[in-house]
Coordinates of C-alpha atoms in Angstrom, one line a residue:
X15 CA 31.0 -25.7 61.1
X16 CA 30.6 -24.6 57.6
X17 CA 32.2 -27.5 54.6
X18 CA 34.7 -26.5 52.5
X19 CA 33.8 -26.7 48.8
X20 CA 35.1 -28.3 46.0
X21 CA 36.7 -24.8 44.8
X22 CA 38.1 -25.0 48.2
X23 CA 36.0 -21.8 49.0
X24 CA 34.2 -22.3 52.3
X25 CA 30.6 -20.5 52.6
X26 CA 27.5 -20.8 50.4
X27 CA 27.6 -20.1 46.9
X28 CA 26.0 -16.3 45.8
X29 CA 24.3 -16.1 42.4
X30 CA 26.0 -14.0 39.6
X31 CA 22.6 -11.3 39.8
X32 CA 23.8 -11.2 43.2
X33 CA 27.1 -10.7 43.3
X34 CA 26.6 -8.0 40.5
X35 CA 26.0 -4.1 41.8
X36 CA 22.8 -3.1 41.6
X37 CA 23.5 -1.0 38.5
X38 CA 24.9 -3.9 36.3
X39 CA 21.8 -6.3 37.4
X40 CA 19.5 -4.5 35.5
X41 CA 21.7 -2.9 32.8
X42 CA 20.0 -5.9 30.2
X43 CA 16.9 -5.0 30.9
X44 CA 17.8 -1.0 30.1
X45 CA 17.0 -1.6 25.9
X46 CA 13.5 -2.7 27.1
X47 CA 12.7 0.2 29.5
X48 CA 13.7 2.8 26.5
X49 CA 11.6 1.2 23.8
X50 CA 9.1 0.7 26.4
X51 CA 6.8 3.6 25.7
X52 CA 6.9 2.8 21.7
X53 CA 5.8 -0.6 21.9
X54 CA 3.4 0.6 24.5
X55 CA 2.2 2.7 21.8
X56 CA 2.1 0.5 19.5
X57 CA 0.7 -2.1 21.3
X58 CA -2.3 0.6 21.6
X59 CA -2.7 2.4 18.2
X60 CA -2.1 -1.1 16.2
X61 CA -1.9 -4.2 17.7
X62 CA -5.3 -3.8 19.9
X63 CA -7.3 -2.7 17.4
X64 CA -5.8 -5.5 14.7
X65 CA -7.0 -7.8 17.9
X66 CA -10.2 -6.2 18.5
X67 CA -11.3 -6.4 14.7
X68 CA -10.5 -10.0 14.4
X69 CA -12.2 -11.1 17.3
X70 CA -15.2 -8.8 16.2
X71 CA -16.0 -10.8 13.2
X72 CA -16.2 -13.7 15.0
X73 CA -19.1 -11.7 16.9
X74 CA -23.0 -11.5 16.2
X75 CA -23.3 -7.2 16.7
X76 CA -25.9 -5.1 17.4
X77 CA -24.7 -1.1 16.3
X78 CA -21.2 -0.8 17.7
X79 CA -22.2 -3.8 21.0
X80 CA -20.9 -7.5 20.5
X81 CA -24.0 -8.9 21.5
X82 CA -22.9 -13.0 21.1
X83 CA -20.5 -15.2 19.7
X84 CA -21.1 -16.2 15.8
X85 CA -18.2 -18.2 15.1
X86 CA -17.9 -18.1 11.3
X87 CA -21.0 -17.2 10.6
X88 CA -19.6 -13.9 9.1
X89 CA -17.5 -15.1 7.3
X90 CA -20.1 -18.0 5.2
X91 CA -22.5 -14.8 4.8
X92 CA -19.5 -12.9 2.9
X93 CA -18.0 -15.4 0.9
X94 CA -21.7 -16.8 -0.2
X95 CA -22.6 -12.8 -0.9
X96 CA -22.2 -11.9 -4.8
X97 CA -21.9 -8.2 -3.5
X98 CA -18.4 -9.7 -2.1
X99 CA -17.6 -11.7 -5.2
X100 CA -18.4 -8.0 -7.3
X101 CA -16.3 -5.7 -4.5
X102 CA -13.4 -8.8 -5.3
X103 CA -13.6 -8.2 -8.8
X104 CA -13.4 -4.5 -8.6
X105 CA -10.8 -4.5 -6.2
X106 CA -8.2 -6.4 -8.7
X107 CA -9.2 -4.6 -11.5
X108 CA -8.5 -1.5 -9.7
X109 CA -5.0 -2.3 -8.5
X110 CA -3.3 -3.8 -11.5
X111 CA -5.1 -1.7 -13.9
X112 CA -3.5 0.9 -12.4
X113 CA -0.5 -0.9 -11.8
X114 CA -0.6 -1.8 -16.0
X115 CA -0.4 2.2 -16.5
X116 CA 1.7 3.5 -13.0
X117 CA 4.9 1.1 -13.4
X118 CA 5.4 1.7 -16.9
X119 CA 5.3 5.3 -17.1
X120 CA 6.9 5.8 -14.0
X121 CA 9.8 3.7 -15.9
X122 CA 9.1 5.7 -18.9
X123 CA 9.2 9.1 -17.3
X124 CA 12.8 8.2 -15.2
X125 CA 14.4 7.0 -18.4
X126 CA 13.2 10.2 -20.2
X127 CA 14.8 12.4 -17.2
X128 CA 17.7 10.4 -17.2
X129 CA 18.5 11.1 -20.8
X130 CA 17.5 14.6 -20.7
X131 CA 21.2 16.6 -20.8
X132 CA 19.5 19.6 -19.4
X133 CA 16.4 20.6 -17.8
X134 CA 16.3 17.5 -16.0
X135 CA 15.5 18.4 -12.5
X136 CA 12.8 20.9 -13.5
X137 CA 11.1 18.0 -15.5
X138 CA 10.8 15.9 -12.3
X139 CA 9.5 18.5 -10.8
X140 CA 7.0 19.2 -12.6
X141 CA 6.1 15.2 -12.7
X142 CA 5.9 15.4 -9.3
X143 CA 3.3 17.4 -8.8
X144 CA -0.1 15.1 -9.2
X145 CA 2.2 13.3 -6.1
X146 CA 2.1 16.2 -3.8
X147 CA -1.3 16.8 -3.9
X148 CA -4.2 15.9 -1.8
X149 CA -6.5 12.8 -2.6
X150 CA -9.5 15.8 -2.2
X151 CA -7.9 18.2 -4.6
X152 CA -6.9 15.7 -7.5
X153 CA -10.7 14.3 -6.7
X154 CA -12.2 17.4 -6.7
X155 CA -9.7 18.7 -9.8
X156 CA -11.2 15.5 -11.9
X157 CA -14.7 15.7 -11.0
X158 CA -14.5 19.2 -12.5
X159 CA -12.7 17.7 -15.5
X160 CA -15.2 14.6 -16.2
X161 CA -18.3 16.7 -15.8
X162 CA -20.7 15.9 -18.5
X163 CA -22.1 19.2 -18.8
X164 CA -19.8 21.7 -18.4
X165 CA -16.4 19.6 -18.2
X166 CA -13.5 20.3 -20.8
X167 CA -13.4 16.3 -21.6
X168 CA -17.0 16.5 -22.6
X169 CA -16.5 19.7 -24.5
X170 CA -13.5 18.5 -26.2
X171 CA -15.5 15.0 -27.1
X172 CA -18.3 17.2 -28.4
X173 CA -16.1 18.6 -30.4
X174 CA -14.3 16.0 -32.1
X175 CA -17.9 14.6 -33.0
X176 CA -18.8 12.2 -30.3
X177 CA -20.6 11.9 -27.1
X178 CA -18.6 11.2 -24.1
X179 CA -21.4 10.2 -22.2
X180 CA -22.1 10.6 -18.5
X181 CA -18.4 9.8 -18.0
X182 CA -18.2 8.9 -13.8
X183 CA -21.7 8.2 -13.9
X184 CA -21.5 5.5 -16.5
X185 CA -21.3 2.2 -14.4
X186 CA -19.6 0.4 -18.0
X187 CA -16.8 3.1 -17.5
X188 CA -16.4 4.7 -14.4
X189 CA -14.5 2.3 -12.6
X190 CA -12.0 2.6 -15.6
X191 CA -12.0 6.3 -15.2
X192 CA -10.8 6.3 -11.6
X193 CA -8.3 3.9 -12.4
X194 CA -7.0 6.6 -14.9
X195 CA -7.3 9.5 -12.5
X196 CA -5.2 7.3 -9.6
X197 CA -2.8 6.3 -12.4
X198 CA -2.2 10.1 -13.0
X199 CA -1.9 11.1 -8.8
X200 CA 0.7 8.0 -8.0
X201 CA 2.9 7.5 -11.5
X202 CA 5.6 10.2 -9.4
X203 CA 6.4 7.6 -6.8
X204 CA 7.3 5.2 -9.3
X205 CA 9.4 7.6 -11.3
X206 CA 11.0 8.5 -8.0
X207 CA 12.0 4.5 -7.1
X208 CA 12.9 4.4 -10.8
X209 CA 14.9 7.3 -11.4
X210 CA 17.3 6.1 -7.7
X211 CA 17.5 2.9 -8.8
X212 CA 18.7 3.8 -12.5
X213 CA 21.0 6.0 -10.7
X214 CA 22.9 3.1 -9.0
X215 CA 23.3 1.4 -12.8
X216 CA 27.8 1.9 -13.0
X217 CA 28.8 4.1 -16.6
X218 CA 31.6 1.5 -17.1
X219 CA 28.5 -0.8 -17.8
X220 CA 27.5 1.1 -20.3
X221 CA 31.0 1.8 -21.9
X222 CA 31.5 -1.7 -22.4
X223 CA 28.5 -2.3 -23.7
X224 CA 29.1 0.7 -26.5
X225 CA 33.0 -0.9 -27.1
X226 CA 31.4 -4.4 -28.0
X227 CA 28.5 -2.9 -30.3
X228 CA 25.6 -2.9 -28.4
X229 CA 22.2 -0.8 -29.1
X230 CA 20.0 1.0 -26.7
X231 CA 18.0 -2.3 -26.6
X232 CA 20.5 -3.9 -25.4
X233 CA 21.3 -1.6 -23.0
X234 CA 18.0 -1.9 -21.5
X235 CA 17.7 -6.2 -21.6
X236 CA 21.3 -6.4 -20.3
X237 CA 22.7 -3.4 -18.3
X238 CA 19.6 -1.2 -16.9
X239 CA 16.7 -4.2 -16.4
X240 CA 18.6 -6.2 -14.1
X241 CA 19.5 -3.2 -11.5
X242 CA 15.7 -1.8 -12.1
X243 CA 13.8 -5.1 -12.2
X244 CA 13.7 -5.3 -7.7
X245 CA 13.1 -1.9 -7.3
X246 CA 9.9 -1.9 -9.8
X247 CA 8.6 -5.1 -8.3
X248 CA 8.8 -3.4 -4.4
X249 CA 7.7 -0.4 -5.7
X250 CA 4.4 -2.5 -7.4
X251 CA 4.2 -4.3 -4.1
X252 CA 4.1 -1.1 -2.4
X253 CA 1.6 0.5 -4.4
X254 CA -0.7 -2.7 -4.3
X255 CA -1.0 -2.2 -0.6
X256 CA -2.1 1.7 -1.2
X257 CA -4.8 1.2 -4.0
X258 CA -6.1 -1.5 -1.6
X259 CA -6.7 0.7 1.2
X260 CA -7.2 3.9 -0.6
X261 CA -10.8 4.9 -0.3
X262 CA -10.6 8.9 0.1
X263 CA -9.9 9.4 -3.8
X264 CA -13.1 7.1 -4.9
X265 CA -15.2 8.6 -2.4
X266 CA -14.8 12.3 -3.7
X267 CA -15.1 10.8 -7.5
X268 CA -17.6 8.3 -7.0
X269 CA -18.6 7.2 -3.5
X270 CA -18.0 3.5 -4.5
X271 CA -21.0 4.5 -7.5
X272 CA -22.6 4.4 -9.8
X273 CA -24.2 0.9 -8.9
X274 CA -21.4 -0.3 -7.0
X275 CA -19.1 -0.1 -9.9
X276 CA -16.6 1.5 -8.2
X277 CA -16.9 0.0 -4.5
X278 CA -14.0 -1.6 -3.3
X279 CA -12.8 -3.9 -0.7
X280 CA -11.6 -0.9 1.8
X281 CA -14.6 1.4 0.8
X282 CA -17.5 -1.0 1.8
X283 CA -15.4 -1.9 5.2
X284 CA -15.5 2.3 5.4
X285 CA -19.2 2.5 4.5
X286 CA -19.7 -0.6 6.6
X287 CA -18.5 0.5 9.4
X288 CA -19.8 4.3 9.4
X289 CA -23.3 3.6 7.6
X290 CA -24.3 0.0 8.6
X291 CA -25.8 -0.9 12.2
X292 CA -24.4 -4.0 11.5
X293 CA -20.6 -4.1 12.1
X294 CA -19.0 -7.5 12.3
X295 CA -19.6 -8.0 8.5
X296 CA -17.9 -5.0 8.1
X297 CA -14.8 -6.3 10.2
X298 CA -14.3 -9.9 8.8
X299 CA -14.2 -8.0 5.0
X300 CA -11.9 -5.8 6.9
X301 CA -10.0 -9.1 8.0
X302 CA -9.9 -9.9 4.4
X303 CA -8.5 -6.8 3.2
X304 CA -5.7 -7.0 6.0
X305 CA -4.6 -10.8 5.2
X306 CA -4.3 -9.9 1.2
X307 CA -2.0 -6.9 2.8
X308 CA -0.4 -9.0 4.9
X309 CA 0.3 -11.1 1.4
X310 CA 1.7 -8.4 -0.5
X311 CA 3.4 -7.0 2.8
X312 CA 5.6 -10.1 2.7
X313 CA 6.2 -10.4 -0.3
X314 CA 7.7 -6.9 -0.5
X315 CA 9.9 -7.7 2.5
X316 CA 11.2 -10.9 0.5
X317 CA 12.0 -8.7 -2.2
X318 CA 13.6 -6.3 -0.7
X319 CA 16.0 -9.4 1.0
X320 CA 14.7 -7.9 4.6
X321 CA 13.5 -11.2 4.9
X322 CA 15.3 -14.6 4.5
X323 CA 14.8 -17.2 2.1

């Protein structure tokens, strides 16, 4: 004889999944089955190689074959290694000295369209160009440009009196050089994040501003700076992560040459990893590159309030 229970119901108990029809028990699960083949894919493309590169420079290698495990040895040989300490130093100076040109000229540039009462989409236009093109045709465009034989720099330096020199094959200035050349290719993306952001700065701003006296000084401290000031920090953030992974640009200039002057942090891990029969040095540097990116990743997410405080 079966008990009543306490609900007065008699009978066992059924789960809720149970009682549910078969279409409603797995209708939470449905979000999961549709992203499915994306994080599938990007379990794949990024996560497993992020995984596989970590654990190789933990490894002792032999050509591509993990032949042992190394623990940190990798790591002690890179950070004790004044080729690191010199790829390091050429790394910063890469980004923010072309960060110290890029930001304010992309600034300069969208203030200059902004103001321009006519003509003003053609201008950006035309500033946009260096943007579109490819990392091989501004390289190639430049290597042209510096040549010290036939080049127009060198002509026009002969001209005016003085020797230019061997120009990218001068280890005292060609890392400066590049810097110049990457400041010219990426200033448009600034302008771009500049020029929306100005965009979103309200005219009554500005009215008031003129009704209690106020100069164009002003105007920038007090009305433009504090609607621009997040947009150029992300759009530094973002551009630190591209200089420190570009490698295409300083390969068709340079190669990372002359003398290493130009190699940096994502070039050797390139040359490293294509050149050497060595690879797990090659992947802890590479570790290295991804943690500073990681760094600046976060930070732009803070910025950009995507992440909480």
């Amino acid at each position: 004889m079966t008990m009543p229970t306490m609900t007065g119901v008699s009978g066992p108990r059924l789960s809720t999944s149970a009682r549910m029809p078969n279409g409603d028990r797995w209708r939470p699960y449905a979000p999961m089955l549709w992203f499915a083949p994306v994080l599938v894919l990007l379990f794949g493309v990024t996560v497993y190689p992020t995984i596989l590169v970590v654990w190789m420079s933990f490894q002792q290698t032999r050509y591509f074959e993990m032949i042992g495990f190394a623990g940190l040895a990798n790591y002690r040989e890179l950070f004790v290694s004044e080729a690191f300490w010199q790829l390091t130093s050429n790394s910063l100076i890469y980004v923010f000295g072309t960060l110290l040109i890029v930001l304010p000229l992309g600034l300069l540039s969208a203030l200059m369209i902004q103001a321009l009462p006519r003509g003003g989409k053609v201008v950006r236009v035309l500033l946009l160009v260096p943007w579109t093109l490819s990392q091989a045709v501004v390289g190639s465009f430049w290597l042209w440009l510096y040549n010290p034989s036939y080049g127009p720099v060198a002509y026009v330096a002969r001209v005016l009196g003085f020797d230019a020199g061997l120009l990218l094959g001068d280890p005292d200035q060609a890392l400066y050089l590049v810097i110049l050349i990457t400041a010219w290719w990426s200033f448009p993306y600034a302008m771009v994040m500049m020029s929306a952001a100005l965009q979103g700065v309200p005219d009554e701003l500005f009215e008031a501003l003129s009704i209690d006296g106020g100069n164009k000084f002003h105007a920038l401290r007090y009305v433009i700076w504090p609607y621009i000031a997040p947009a150029l920090g992300s759009t530094g953030l973002t551009l630190s992560i591209l200089y420190l992974t570009l490698i295409t640009l300083i390969i068709v200039l340079t190669g990372g040459g002359p003398l290493g002057s130009t190699a940096t942090w994502s070039l050797e891990v390139f040359r490293g990893t294509v050149q050497s029969v060595n690879i797990a040095p090659a992947a802890a540097l590479s570790v290295v590159t991804l943690l500073a990116n990681v760094v600046l990743g976060w930070g732009y997410l803070k910025l950009t309030g995507r992440v909480s405080a």
